[in-house]
Each structure stands twice: as structure tokens, then as C-alpha cells.
């Protein structure tokens, strides 16, 4: 049986300029932030980022990695707006495809099911079709004759998701209240990487939660990375909640272009272990 | 009753949005809508389902009674239609089009906001109301910059599939309660909060708005005040969101 354990830098090394990259989680919740940080360290650029957006989108925009963002929202949840994403939009640095949240899920689902599109009511009458003129409608062949929006499949080159537990073969588990869309991200992608708080044996995995918590099976995953704190500073309940002081620190620095380089120097210029060590030091400073 | 704050009048007005909704999911976004929904459930709308804002449905005692992760909301709760959302709005026009996406030209906005979020799907699938904590000409504009929530005119233009379940219901602001029962589904006043004049509302609205022959918004009952002050919001957070 294949041992799929790898490192986050080796996974990110598979990215090429211009690829379409899916990022799991939702807002500032269970984001694969260690993978995002590895992308920041890599030379890759011109990515199309597909995300229920949070600080992943902000950080990638700030580092100049992004050509296009496909999103329904970008928010930090406890703080409404990500300053980097706002600046990237207001300066015209990134292109966007802006979908309704439900359309976004259908686009992943269509790709997962190898369908060209899925129909929906969501988006009709709104500016979503005006802003994405490539969108088409489809007419029901049945008596109702309804004309619905045909959401095109959104296949991904690579996707990164973060879960609570995984085994070395790629079975993976969420232990918090919400799976988000991480299984759809994996099914929609050609190459799939899961970072996990802990990599455990298969028997420990299936023993640590109900069978319904086993969100990914090994046919949906190409690489497994043990990454404790890998969702920081977003939530990874029940392992940890959002690091609100750190998220606020991120936002305060992101708002001010003169302060941002010092944040990058301190937190984002070394490897993941250096990041986690600096985060622990920051927590001690906040507590003091 | 003396000593009733504007925030308390407003919260009861939001609660009234859910009257007769029955056993559906109420999805209030933000503090005053959440208080209003919980007040409705605790008084005249006991069958409402409410989420904890995460993945659980919780009953009036805070007991988890169901699972409602984001995927289920988008896959079935919204399209199935047994839901009434109260969203915020950065802009609203006379026909109920709403913007939470961006201000200015979408390709390069002067201010990036949240994005359209679930507003397009909500508005064509089930009842939608709006909450505006500060009624002003910045919010109530002739034309919204980005149509996130679909108004009555755009639903009509988009055809029967967009109109079939379209139900943009009411707007509650710190000045009054409004619906879209004017000519061509134009916004019109339903009630103004005690102490608010028609002139106040007209001056704070960027399009013509019919405020004639409008009654006062009703005052909270003693029981509603007790629930609000002693049970639901003992710290008075409502008064921070509604200042005037």
C-alpha cells in the first residue's frame, strides 16, 4: 500500500505558473495555511485561486502569486474584510470570477461528477452573469420549460485541504462540526494534498470519530503531510480555535503597507517550523 | 411605555418579520437580526429553526437539535426554500436590489466589500429581508453598484425561473419599516419608528419614497422588553448597533 507521506514544500513544488489551485476550508476556518505559507516561499506565480476565501486569498495576493481569484466571498469571519484582498482589488492587480456561494459549490460538484455544468436558480437576475459574460443559461426540456443558470464545471489542477487526522495512505477525517467542501475540492482536482494536524494509523483514525467523519478516502488523495498547527491562524476545531489576537495582528499589519514587510520578516521568511516557533513567541508576548 | 430605546423598537420590528413564518429556518445576519429572530421564537413564532451561526441548529434553550453545515445550507436549505434570511446591505435601491460586493466599478472597485456571498441564491429561492442600522443616502441609492441581492425589477427581467420563488419582503432600518408594495414594486414605508418624521426618512433616502399616511412602528410589549433586557441581551449590545 502506497505511503503518501510527503512534505508541504515537495507538494508545492508540483505547482507551475498559471495553474488553477483549489484551497479548502471556508473564510477563516480550517484553511490549509501551512500549504499557503509554502506557496508564499515558492517561486510560483500567476495562479488562479479557487476558494471560499479567507486569509489564504489575502496572503497569496499580498505575495503577488495570484492572477485570478474565483470566490463567493473573502472574509476573516470575526473581521469582515481582508485588507490585502481589498488592496489587490482596489488597485486592479487581480482579476476575479465572482460567484454566488451555491454556484461555487455546484462548479466543484460538476467537476467532481465529470459533468460540463449543473443547473441552478442562484445567480439569475443578479450581476453575477453580467460580470462573468461567459456564463450561459440552460432550458429545462420538461413541461416547466424553466431557463436556469448553467454553472460550468471548475476543474482544479491541484488542491490543498487541511483536516484534523489522516493516515499515511490518504484517508482523512474532520473532527469539528463542519466538513466544509474539502471532499469536493479533492474530487474536482487532478492532484490532491491533505495536510493534517496528526498522521495516525488507520485503526486509530477510524477509532477517533464516527465513520461519517472520514471525509476523504485514499482514492481522493495523492499526498499526506503531517502539519500540527497547519491551519493557524484559522480554526481547526476541536484541535484549536481561531487565534484571534494573531488574526488581528495580521490585519493591523496588512492594513499598513509600511508595517507589512516587518510582519513578513518575522513570520513568513522561514520554514513552517520557524513560523510556528514565532507564533508561540507572539502568544507569550500577548499574554505578558 | 417610557424608557423604550430605538434599538428595542427596531429589534421588535425585526422580530415581526418572522411572524407567521412557521417551521422554517430563520437566518439572521448580525446582532439586531439575531436578537429579533430569537425574540420572535421566544414569543409569537416558537416553531422557527435557528442556527448557532456555525453548523448547529439550536433550540430556545441552546440545546443542539440539528446539524446544518454550510454545504447543507447551499445544497438543500436555500434551494428548498423553507428559509427566511435577514441580510445586511451596503446599498439598496427602490426595487430592492442589494449590494454587499463592492463599491464602484466592479473591475476595479473603490471599495472591495464581502463579495456577493449567498445573496443571489437567497433572493431567488426564498423570503429575504434586509437590516440597515443607519438609514442614509449612502445606503439607499438610485442604482446599486453591484446587484448581489436581486430586486423586483431584475427578477422580472430575468424571467419566470428567477421570479418563481423571488420574495424580497421588507427592510428594517433605524428609522422605519419598508416593503416593496409601491407602484412597480417600489419601496414604500410601512411604519416609521416613534419620533421619526417622514421628512427625516425622505432626507435620508436617495430616491423618491412614499411615506404618506404611515403609522408608527408598534412599541414592544412588557413581555418583549423583559425577554430582550433580561434574557436575550442583558448587556445591551443592541444599543451599540442602533445609536440614534
Short mmCIF file of C-alpha atoms in Angstrom, two decimals:
data_model
loop_
_atom_site.label_atom_id
_atom_site.label_comp_id
_atom_site.label_asym_id
_atom_site.label_seq_id
_atom_site.Cartn_x
_atom_site.Cartn_y
_atom_site.Cartn_z
CA UNK A 1 0.00 0.00 0.00
CA UNK A 2 1.43 3.36 -1.02
CA UNK A 3 2.85 5.55 1.70
CA UNK A 4 1.79 9.01 0.57
CA UNK A 5 3.51 10.98 3.29
CA UNK A 6 5.43 13.93 1.90
CA UNK A 7 6.41 17.46 2.84
CA UNK A 8 4.49 20.62 2.17
CA UNK A 9 7.40 22.04 0.17
CA UNK A 10 7.55 18.95 -2.04
CA UNK A 11 3.81 19.20 -2.63
CA UNK A 12 4.03 22.88 -3.53
CA UNK A 13 6.98 22.13 -5.84
CA UNK A 14 4.44 20.47 -8.15
CA UNK A 15 2.79 23.82 -8.82
CA UNK A 16 3.53 25.56 -12.09
CA UNK A 17 2.92 29.16 -13.08
CA UNK A 18 -0.62 29.73 -14.27
CA UNK A 19 -2.16 26.68 -12.58
CA UNK A 20 -5.63 26.61 -11.04
CA UNK A 21 -5.32 25.86 -7.33
CA UNK A 22 -8.20 24.95 -5.04
CA UNK A 23 -7.95 25.82 -1.36
CA UNK A 24 -10.32 24.10 1.07
CA UNK A 25 -11.88 25.41 4.28
CA UNK A 26 -14.22 28.39 4.48
CA UNK A 27 -13.43 32.02 5.35
CA UNK A 28 -11.10 31.90 8.32
CA UNK A 29 -11.95 28.27 9.12
CA UNK A 30 -9.76 25.17 8.66
CA UNK A 31 -7.72 26.69 5.89
CA UNK A 32 -4.59 24.80 4.75
CA UNK A 33 -2.46 27.73 5.88
CA UNK A 34 0.82 25.77 6.07
CA UNK A 35 0.38 24.98 2.37
CA UNK A 36 -0.40 28.64 1.69
CA UNK A 37 2.77 29.62 3.53
CA UNK A 38 4.73 27.12 1.44
CA UNK A 39 3.30 28.70 -1.73
CA UNK A 40 4.47 32.09 -0.42
CA UNK A 41 8.02 30.65 -0.12
CA UNK A 42 7.92 29.16 -3.63
CA UNK A 43 8.67 30.99 -6.90
CA UNK A 44 5.29 30.09 -8.47
CA UNK A 45 3.05 32.89 -9.75
CA UNK A 46 0.04 33.76 -11.94
CA UNK A 47 -2.17 31.30 -10.06
CA UNK A 48 -5.92 31.10 -10.39
CA UNK A 49 -7.03 30.64 -6.79
CA UNK A 50 -10.38 28.92 -6.18
CA UNK A 51 -11.52 29.46 -2.61
CA UNK A 52 -14.31 30.18 -0.19
CA UNK A 53 -11.92 32.96 0.61
CA UNK A 54 -10.22 33.95 3.81
CA UNK A 55 -6.67 34.93 4.75
CA UNK A 56 -5.38 32.36 2.24
CA UNK A 57 -6.53 34.66 -0.55
CA UNK A 58 -5.19 37.76 1.20
CA UNK A 59 -1.71 36.33 1.78
CA UNK A 60 -1.39 34.96 -1.76
CA UNK A 61 -2.48 38.32 -3.21
CA UNK A 62 -0.02 40.19 -0.99
CA UNK A 63 2.82 37.99 -2.24
CA UNK A 64 1.93 38.61 -5.90
CA UNK A 65 1.10 34.97 -6.57
CA UNK A 66 -2.39 35.49 -7.94
CA UNK A 67 -3.69 36.36 -11.38
CA UNK A 68 -7.34 35.48 -10.78
CA UNK A 69 -9.48 34.70 -7.77
CA UNK A 70 -12.64 32.61 -8.10
CA UNK A 71 -14.74 33.30 -4.99
CA UNK A 72 -18.13 33.99 -3.47
CA UNK A 73 -16.69 35.99 -0.61
CA UNK A 74 -13.41 36.82 1.05
CA UNK A 75 -13.77 37.31 4.80
CA UNK A 76 -11.93 36.69 8.05
CA UNK A 77 -15.25 35.95 9.84
CA UNK A 78 -14.56 37.83 13.09
CA UNK A 79 -13.13 40.65 10.97
CA UNK A 80 -15.24 41.27 7.86
CA UNK A 81 -12.63 42.18 5.26
CA UNK A 82 -9.12 41.02 4.36
CA UNK A 83 -7.03 44.17 3.76
CA UNK A 84 -4.68 42.53 1.23
CA UNK A 85 -7.53 41.28 -0.92
CA UNK A 86 -9.17 44.71 -0.71
CA UNK A 87 -5.97 46.39 -1.85
CA UNK A 88 -5.43 43.88 -4.67
CA UNK A 89 -8.97 44.53 -5.92
CA UNK A 90 -8.88 48.30 -5.50
CA UNK A 91 -5.55 48.54 -7.34
CA UNK A 92 -6.78 46.25 -10.12
CA UNK A 93 -3.92 43.78 -9.52
CA UNK A 94 -6.07 40.67 -9.68
CA UNK A 95 -8.86 39.53 -11.96
CA UNK A 96 -11.89 37.91 -10.39
CA UNK A 97 -14.66 35.47 -11.11
CA UNK A 98 -17.29 36.24 -8.50
CA UNK A 99 -19.91 33.56 -7.91
CA UNK A 100 -22.81 33.09 -5.54
CA UNK A 101 -21.72 30.71 -2.75
CA UNK A 102 -24.04 27.99 -4.01
CA UNK A 103 -22.85 28.39 -7.61
CA UNK A 104 -19.30 27.95 -6.37
CA UNK A 105 -20.19 24.63 -4.76
CA UNK A 106 -22.01 23.47 -7.90
CA UNK A 107 -18.98 24.31 -10.04
CA UNK A 108 -16.86 21.99 -7.88
CA UNK A 109 -19.60 19.37 -7.85
CA UNK A 110 -19.87 19.42 -11.65
CA UNK A 111 -16.12 18.89 -11.91
CA UNK A 112 -16.30 16.10 -9.31
CA UNK A 113 -19.06 14.38 -11.33
CA UNK A 114 -17.29 14.99 -14.68
CA UNK A 115 -20.31 16.95 -15.90
CA UNK A 116 -19.97 20.04 -18.10
CA UNK A 117 -22.35 22.07 -15.93
CA UNK A 118 -25.05 21.92 -13.28
CA UNK A 119 -28.24 24.00 -13.36
CA UNK A 120 -29.26 26.39 -10.63
CA UNK A 121 -31.57 29.30 -9.90
CA UNK A 122 -28.82 31.09 -7.94
CA UNK A 123 -27.32 33.93 -9.93
CA UNK A 124 -30.36 34.64 -12.14
CA UNK A 125 -31.25 38.32 -12.11
CA UNK A 126 -28.08 39.27 -10.23
CA UNK A 127 -24.93 40.88 -11.63
CA UNK A 128 -23.07 37.55 -11.49
CA UNK A 129 -23.84 36.75 -15.17
CA UNK A 130 -23.11 40.35 -16.20
CA UNK A 131 -19.69 40.18 -14.55
CA UNK A 132 -18.91 36.72 -15.97
CA UNK A 133 -20.29 37.02 -19.52
CA UNK A 134 -19.07 33.52 -20.38
CA UNK A 135 -21.91 32.12 -18.24
CA UNK A 136 -24.81 30.58 -20.18
CA UNK A 137 -28.33 29.52 -19.29
CA UNK A 138 -29.93 26.15 -19.97
CA UNK A 139 -33.61 25.45 -20.63
CA UNK A 140 -35.42 22.56 -18.97
CA UNK A 141 -36.58 20.01 -21.57
CA UNK A 142 -39.62 19.25 -19.41
CA UNK A 143 -43.03 20.88 -19.26
CA UNK A 144 -41.91 23.67 -16.89
CA UNK A 145 -39.52 24.99 -19.55
CA UNK A 146 -37.57 26.90 -16.89
CA UNK A 147 -34.45 28.70 -18.01
CA UNK A 148 -31.75 28.25 -15.37
CA UNK A 149 -28.15 29.24 -14.99
CA UNK A 150 -25.71 26.55 -16.22
CA UNK A 151 -22.76 26.70 -13.84
CA UNK A 152 -19.72 25.38 -15.69
CA UNK A 153 -17.54 22.73 -14.07
CA UNK A 154 -14.46 24.14 -12.34
CA UNK A 155 -11.72 21.53 -12.62
CA UNK A 156 -8.64 22.19 -10.49
CA UNK A 157 -5.03 21.37 -11.29
CA UNK A 158 -4.05 20.98 -7.65
CA UNK A 159 -5.90 21.30 -4.37
CA UNK A 160 -4.83 21.68 -0.76
CA UNK A 161 -7.09 20.91 2.21
CA UNK A 162 -6.40 20.70 5.94
CA UNK A 163 -8.05 18.08 8.14
CA UNK A 164 -7.71 17.03 11.75
CA UNK A 165 -6.42 13.49 11.21
CA UNK A 166 -5.13 11.41 8.31
CA UNK A 167 -3.36 8.14 7.83
CA UNK A 168 -0.32 7.76 5.61
CA UNK A 169 -2.43 6.36 2.79
CA UNK A 170 -4.67 9.41 2.41
CA UNK A 171 -7.74 8.51 4.41
CA UNK A 172 -8.60 11.67 6.29
CA UNK A 173 -11.00 12.88 8.94
CA UNK A 174 -12.59 16.09 10.16
CA UNK A 175 -13.42 16.20 13.87
CA UNK A 176 -15.05 19.63 14.02
CA UNK A 177 -18.70 20.47 13.31
CA UNK A 178 -18.41 21.18 9.57
CA UNK A 179 -16.71 19.33 6.70
CA UNK A 180 -16.93 22.47 4.53
CA UNK A 181 -16.35 21.47 0.88
CA UNK A 182 -12.99 19.73 1.24
CA UNK A 183 -14.14 16.45 -0.32
CA UNK A 184 -15.47 18.29 -3.38
CA UNK A 185 -12.19 20.20 -3.73
CA UNK A 186 -10.35 16.87 -3.81
CA UNK A 187 -12.79 15.26 -6.26
CA UNK A 188 -12.53 18.28 -8.57
CA UNK A 189 -8.72 18.26 -8.66
CA UNK A 190 -6.10 16.35 -10.61
CA UNK A 191 -3.54 16.40 -7.73
CA UNK A 192 -4.76 16.39 -4.13
CA UNK A 193 -2.78 17.18 -0.98
CA UNK A 194 -4.08 16.96 2.56
CA UNK A 195 -2.27 18.49 5.50
CA UNK A 196 -3.38 17.13 8.87
CA UNK A 197 -2.87 18.00 12.50
CA UNK A 198 -1.72 14.44 13.08
CA UNK A 199 -0.94 11.48 10.88
CA UNK A 200 -2.02 8.32 12.69
CA UNK A 201 -2.53 4.64 11.95
CA UNK A 202 -5.65 3.67 10.03
CA UNK A 203 -7.12 1.93 13.07
CA UNK A 204 -6.52 4.99 15.25
CA UNK A 205 -8.12 7.16 12.55
CA UNK A 206 -11.31 5.13 12.31
CA UNK A 207 -11.38 4.80 16.10
CA UNK A 208 -11.18 8.51 16.84
CA UNK A 209 -14.53 9.59 15.43
CA UNK A 210 -17.76 8.32 13.89
CA UNK A 211 -17.43 6.75 10.46
CA UNK A 212 -19.18 9.79 8.95
CA UNK A 213 -16.17 11.90 9.96
CA UNK A 214 -13.98 10.03 7.44
CA UNK A 215 -14.39 12.69 4.76
CA UNK A 216 -11.64 11.61 2.35
CA UNK A 217 -10.73 8.11 1.28
CA UNK A 218 -7.33 7.27 -0.15
CA UNK A 219 -8.53 7.36 -3.78
CA UNK A 220 -9.11 11.10 -3.30
CA UNK A 221 -5.61 11.99 -2.03
CA UNK A 222 -2.14 11.96 -3.58
CA UNK A 223 -0.07 13.34 -0.74
CA UNK A 224 -0.35 13.48 3.06
CA UNK A 225 1.54 16.00 5.17
CA UNK A 226 1.65 16.00 8.96
CA UNK A 227 1.34 19.64 9.90
CA UNK A 228 0.47 20.43 13.50
CA UNK A 229 -0.88 23.96 13.66
CA UNK A 230 -1.22 23.76 9.88
CA UNK A 231 -4.47 25.74 9.84
CA UNK A 232 -3.14 28.51 12.08
CA UNK A 233 -4.40 31.26 12.45
CA UNK A 234 -7.75 29.91 11.25
CA UNK A 235 -9.84 27.38 13.20
CA UNK A 236 -9.16 23.66 13.29
CA UNK A 237 -11.78 22.68 15.86
CA UNK A 238 -11.60 20.69 18.08
CA UNK A 239 -7.78 20.80 17.96
CA UNK A 240 -7.81 24.59 18.30
CA UNK A 241 -9.95 27.61 17.61
CA UNK A 242 -9.05 30.71 15.66
CA UNK A 243 -6.07 32.65 17.02
CA UNK A 244 -7.97 35.93 17.27
CA UNK A 245 -5.06 38.03 18.65
CA UNK A 246 -2.84 36.81 15.84
CA UNK A 247 -5.53 37.37 13.18
CA UNK A 248 -5.94 40.92 14.48
CA UNK A 249 -2.17 41.36 14.36
CA UNK A 250 -2.22 40.12 10.75
CA UNK A 251 -4.97 42.59 9.84
CA UNK A 252 -3.33 45.53 11.62
CA UNK A 253 -0.12 44.90 9.70
CA UNK A 254 -1.87 44.13 6.43
CA UNK A 255 -3.68 47.47 6.59
CA UNK A 256 -0.40 49.38 6.61
CA UNK A 257 1.98 48.72 3.68
CA UNK A 258 4.84 50.21 5.71
CA UNK A 259 4.38 47.70 8.52
CA UNK A 260 3.77 44.65 6.35
CA UNK A 261 7.44 43.89 5.48
CA UNK A 262 8.26 43.53 9.18
CA UNK A 263 5.41 41.02 9.57
CA UNK A 264 6.78 39.08 6.59
CA UNK A 265 10.30 39.18 8.04
CA UNK A 266 9.14 37.88 11.37
CA UNK A 267 6.59 35.25 10.39
CA UNK A 268 6.82 34.38 6.71
CA UNK A 269 10.50 34.34 5.81
CA UNK A 270 11.46 30.98 7.31
CA UNK A 271 10.04 27.48 7.07
CA UNK A 272 6.89 26.20 8.79
CA UNK A 273 8.76 25.27 11.99
CA UNK A 274 10.13 28.81 12.20
CA UNK A 275 6.60 30.18 11.72
CA UNK A 276 5.19 28.00 14.49
CA UNK A 277 8.04 28.97 16.84
CA UNK A 278 7.46 32.66 16.15
CA UNK A 279 3.71 32.24 16.68
CA UNK A 280 4.41 30.70 20.12
CA UNK A 281 6.67 33.66 20.92
CA UNK A 282 3.91 36.06 19.79
CA UNK A 283 1.40 34.29 22.06
CA UNK A 284 3.74 34.75 25.02
CA UNK A 285 4.10 38.46 24.19
CA UNK A 286 0.31 38.84 24.04
CA UNK A 287 -0.08 37.04 27.37
CA UNK A 288 2.62 39.10 29.07
CA UNK B 1 -44.22 52.87 27.85
CA UNK B 2 -41.40 55.12 28.92
CA UNK B 3 -37.72 54.39 28.50
CA UNK B 4 -38.08 52.22 25.42
CA UNK B 5 -34.99 52.70 23.25
CA UNK B 6 -34.93 52.94 19.48
CA UNK B 7 -32.89 49.73 19.44
CA UNK B 8 -35.71 47.94 21.27
CA UNK B 9 -38.35 49.21 18.83
CA UNK B 10 -36.13 48.13 15.95
CA UNK B 11 -35.47 44.68 17.37
CA UNK B 12 -39.20 44.06 17.75
CA UNK B 13 -39.69 45.26 14.16
CA UNK B 14 -37.14 42.68 13.02
CA UNK B 15 -38.89 40.03 15.10
CA UNK B 16 -42.15 40.93 13.33
CA UNK B 17 -40.55 39.95 10.01
CA UNK B 18 -40.80 36.32 11.12
CA UNK B 19 -44.42 36.39 12.26
CA UNK B 20 -46.39 33.58 10.59
CA UNK B 21 -43.22 32.08 9.04
CA UNK B 22 -43.96 28.78 10.78
CA UNK B 23 -41.44 25.96 10.88
CA UNK B 24 -38.69 27.33 8.66
CA UNK B 25 -35.02 28.22 9.08
CA UNK B 26 -34.56 31.83 10.13
CA UNK B 27 -31.13 33.09 9.08
CA UNK B 28 -30.45 36.45 10.65
CA UNK B 29 -27.09 38.05 9.81
CA UNK B 30 -25.73 40.31 12.51
CA UNK B 31 -26.65 41.29 16.04
CA UNK B 32 -30.04 43.02 15.78
CA UNK B 33 -31.44 40.49 13.27
CA UNK B 34 -30.27 37.65 15.56
CA UNK B 35 -31.89 39.24 18.59
CA UNK B 36 -35.05 39.83 16.59
CA UNK B 37 -35.24 36.22 15.42
CA UNK B 38 -34.64 34.90 18.93
CA UNK B 39 -37.25 37.30 20.31
CA UNK B 40 -39.76 36.07 17.72
CA UNK B 41 -39.05 32.44 18.62
CA UNK B 42 -39.32 33.18 22.33
CA UNK B 43 -42.71 34.84 21.86
CA UNK B 44 -45.01 34.61 18.82
CA UNK B 45 -43.02 32.37 16.42
CA UNK B 46 -41.98 29.36 18.54
CA UNK B 47 -41.55 26.99 15.58
CA UNK B 48 -38.65 28.90 13.95
CA UNK B 49 -35.41 26.99 13.47
CA UNK B 50 -32.24 28.90 14.29
CA UNK B 51 -28.59 28.08 13.81
CA UNK B 52 -25.81 28.96 16.22
CA UNK B 53 -24.01 30.70 13.36
CA UNK B 54 -21.80 27.65 12.90
CA UNK B 55 -23.03 24.19 11.98
CA UNK B 56 -25.72 23.50 14.56
CA UNK B 57 -29.42 24.19 14.83
CA UNK B 58 -30.12 25.13 18.43
CA UNK B 59 -33.44 25.37 20.22
CA UNK B 60 -34.53 28.19 22.52
CA UNK B 61 -32.68 26.57 25.44
CA UNK B 62 -29.45 26.33 23.46
CA UNK B 63 -29.81 22.56 23.05
CA UNK B 64 -28.46 21.30 19.73
CA UNK B 65 -31.43 19.97 17.76
CA UNK B 66 -29.89 19.54 14.33
CA UNK B 67 -26.89 19.67 12.02
CA UNK B 68 -26.71 22.37 9.36
CA UNK B 69 -23.19 22.68 7.91
CA UNK B 70 -22.59 25.24 5.16
CA UNK B 71 -22.82 22.60 2.44
CA UNK B 72 -26.30 21.59 3.53
CA UNK B 73 -27.39 25.23 3.59
CA UNK B 74 -26.31 25.73 0.00
CA UNK B 75 -27.27 22.30 -1.37
CA UNK B 76 -30.74 22.00 0.09
CA UNK B 77 -31.83 24.56 2.68
CA UNK B 78 -31.63 27.53 0.29
CA UNK B 79 -32.96 25.81 -2.85
CA UNK B 80 -35.68 24.01 -0.87
CA UNK B 81 -36.91 27.43 0.17
CA UNK B 82 -38.07 26.91 3.75
CA UNK B 83 -35.89 29.77 4.93
CA UNK B 84 -36.12 33.49 5.65
CA UNK B 85 -32.83 35.37 5.63
CA UNK B 86 -32.24 38.84 7.01
CA UNK B 87 -29.09 40.18 5.41
CA UNK B 88 -27.22 43.42 5.77
CA UNK B 89 -26.78 45.77 2.84
CA UNK B 90 -24.18 48.33 1.81
CA UNK B 91 -26.60 49.62 -0.84
CA UNK B 92 -30.30 49.09 -1.60
CA UNK B 93 -32.29 50.65 -4.43
CA UNK B 94 -36.01 51.39 -4.78
CA UNK B 95 -36.82 47.94 -6.19
CA UNK B 96 -34.91 46.05 -3.53
CA UNK B 97 -31.67 45.33 -5.36
CA UNK B 98 -28.93 44.97 -2.75
CA UNK B 99 -25.15 45.24 -2.86
CA UNK B 100 -22.63 43.69 -0.46
CA UNK B 101 -20.00 43.01 -3.13
CA UNK B 102 -18.06 46.15 -3.99
CA UNK B 103 -18.47 49.91 -4.35
CA UNK B 104 -17.65 51.49 -7.70
CA UNK B 105 -16.71 49.77 -10.93
CA UNK B 106 -16.53 46.03 -10.29
CA UNK B 107 -13.35 45.52 -12.33
CA UNK B 108 -11.53 47.95 -10.06
CA UNK B 109 -13.74 48.94 -7.14
CA UNK B 110 -13.13 51.96 -4.97
CA UNK B 111 -14.02 49.71 -2.01
CA UNK B 112 -13.98 45.93 -2.03
CA UNK B 113 -16.65 44.55 0.29
CA UNK B 114 -17.54 40.92 1.04
CA UNK B 115 -18.41 39.68 -2.42
CA UNK B 116 -21.91 38.63 -3.44
CA UNK B 117 -21.87 35.78 -0.86
CA UNK B 118 -25.18 33.90 -0.90
CA UNK B 119 -27.28 36.92 -1.83
CA UNK B 120 -28.06 35.88 -5.43
CA UNK B 121 -29.22 32.42 -4.37
CA UNK B 122 -31.12 33.62 -1.31
CA UNK B 123 -33.15 36.21 -3.16
CA UNK B 124 -34.37 33.93 -5.96
CA UNK B 125 -35.09 30.99 -3.67
CA UNK B 126 -36.83 32.20 -0.53
CA UNK B 127 -38.03 35.15 1.51
CA UNK B 128 -35.35 37.77 2.05
CA UNK B 129 -35.41 40.86 4.24
CA UNK B 130 -32.74 43.44 4.97
CA UNK B 131 -31.46 45.21 8.05
CA UNK B 132 -29.84 48.65 7.79
CA UNK B 133 -28.58 50.05 11.11
CA UNK B 134 -28.03 53.56 9.75
CA UNK B 135 -30.57 54.73 7.17
CA UNK B 136 -28.79 57.16 4.83
CA UNK B 137 -28.47 58.28 1.24
CA UNK B 138 -25.23 56.28 1.08
CA UNK B 139 -27.22 53.07 1.54
CA UNK B 140 -30.49 53.94 -0.20
CA UNK B 141 -29.27 54.83 -3.68
CA UNK B 142 -30.83 55.27 -7.10
CA UNK B 143 -28.80 52.35 -8.50
CA UNK B 144 -26.68 49.84 -6.62
CA UNK B 145 -23.15 49.38 -7.97
CA UNK B 146 -23.32 45.57 -7.98
CA UNK B 147 -26.58 43.58 -7.85
CA UNK B 148 -25.85 40.88 -5.27
CA UNK B 149 -29.38 40.52 -3.88
CA UNK B 150 -31.93 40.52 -6.71
CA UNK B 151 -34.61 43.22 -6.66
CA UNK B 152 -38.12 43.03 -8.08
CA UNK B 153 -37.28 44.66 -11.43
CA UNK B 154 -34.28 42.43 -12.11
CA UNK B 155 -36.17 39.28 -11.09
CA UNK B 156 -38.87 40.21 -13.61
CA UNK B 157 -36.30 40.88 -16.34
CA UNK B 158 -34.54 37.57 -15.69
CA UNK B 159 -37.72 35.63 -16.36
CA UNK B 160 -40.02 33.09 -14.68
CA UNK B 161 -37.25 30.95 -13.13
CA UNK B 162 -35.91 33.96 -11.26
CA UNK B 163 -39.37 35.21 -10.28
CA UNK B 164 -40.95 31.92 -9.24
CA UNK B 165 -39.73 31.98 -5.64
CA UNK B 166 -38.44 35.56 -5.51
CA UNK B 167 -39.73 37.17 -2.32
CA UNK B 168 -37.85 40.30 -1.24
CA UNK B 169 -40.01 41.10 1.71
CA UNK B 170 -39.07 44.05 3.90
CA UNK B 171 -36.32 46.39 5.00
CA UNK B 172 -35.97 47.40 8.62
CA UNK B 173 -33.78 50.43 9.38
CA UNK B 174 -33.17 52.60 12.40
CA UNK B 175 -35.87 54.93 11.01
CA UNK B 176 -38.66 52.63 9.93
CA UNK B 177 -40.01 49.52 8.27
CA UNK B 178 -40.39 49.38 4.49
CA UNK B 179 -41.76 47.00 1.89
CA UNK B 180 -41.98 46.85 -1.91
CA UNK B 181 -45.71 47.25 -2.41
CA UNK B 182 -45.45 50.64 -4.13
CA UNK B 183 -46.05 51.13 -7.88
CA UNK B 184 -43.94 48.61 -9.89
CA UNK B 185 -42.77 47.12 -6.59
CA UNK B 186 -41.15 50.35 -5.47
CA UNK B 187 -40.09 50.61 -1.84
CA UNK B 188 -42.56 52.34 0.43
CA UNK B 189 -42.86 52.98 4.13
CA UNK B 190 -44.89 50.56 6.23
CA UNK B 191 -44.26 52.28 9.54
CA UNK B 192 -41.90 54.86 10.99
CA UNK B 193 -40.41 54.42 14.43
CA UNK B 194 -41.90 56.67 17.12
CA UNK B 195 -40.23 60.09 16.91
CA UNK B 196 -39.20 59.72 13.25
CA UNK B 197 -40.85 62.04 10.72
CA UNK B 198 -41.49 61.47 7.04
CA UNK B 199 -39.09 64.37 6.36
CA UNK B 200 -36.31 62.53 8.26
CA UNK B 201 -36.76 59.47 6.07
CA UNK B 202 -37.07 61.33 2.78
CA UNK B 203 -33.89 63.27 3.55
CA UNK B 204 -32.01 60.05 4.30
CA UNK B 205 -33.15 58.23 1.15
CA UNK B 206 -31.56 58.71 -2.27
CA UNK B 207 -34.73 58.03 -4.25
CA UNK B 208 -38.40 59.03 -4.04
CA UNK B 209 -40.06 57.19 -1.22
CA UNK B 210 -43.74 57.21 -0.31
CA UNK B 211 -44.03 57.95 3.42
CA UNK B 212 -47.59 59.28 3.41
CA UNK B 213 -50.21 58.12 5.91
CA UNK B 214 -47.79 55.82 7.66
CA UNK B 215 -48.41 54.65 11.23
CA UNK B 216 -45.85 54.43 13.99
CA UNK B 217 -43.97 51.17 14.44
CA UNK B 218 -45.53 49.42 17.39
CA UNK B 219 -43.86 49.57 20.79
CA UNK B 220 -42.55 46.43 22.46
CA UNK B 221 -44.87 44.71 24.89
CA UNK B 222 -43.83 44.38 28.54
CA UNK B 223 -43.04 40.72 27.94
CA UNK B 224 -40.92 41.52 24.88
CA UNK B 225 -38.97 44.10 26.88
CA UNK B 226 -38.41 41.59 29.65
CA UNK B 227 -37.14 38.97 27.20
CA UNK B 228 -34.89 41.45 25.46
CA UNK B 229 -33.48 43.12 28.57
CA UNK B 230 -33.26 40.20 30.96
CA UNK B 231 -32.83 37.13 28.79
CA UNK B 232 -31.61 37.77 25.26
CA UNK B 233 -29.39 40.86 25.54
CA UNK B 234 -28.71 41.69 29.20
CA UNK B 235 -25.50 43.55 28.24
CA UNK B 236 -27.42 45.94 25.98
CA UNK B 237 -25.34 45.27 22.87
CA UNK B 238 -28.38 46.36 20.78
CA UNK B 239 -27.79 49.96 21.80
CA UNK B 240 -24.30 49.91 20.28
CA UNK B 241 -25.64 48.94 16.86
CA UNK B 242 -28.55 51.41 16.90
CA UNK B 243 -27.27 54.70 18.19
CA UNK B 244 -29.94 57.24 17.38
#
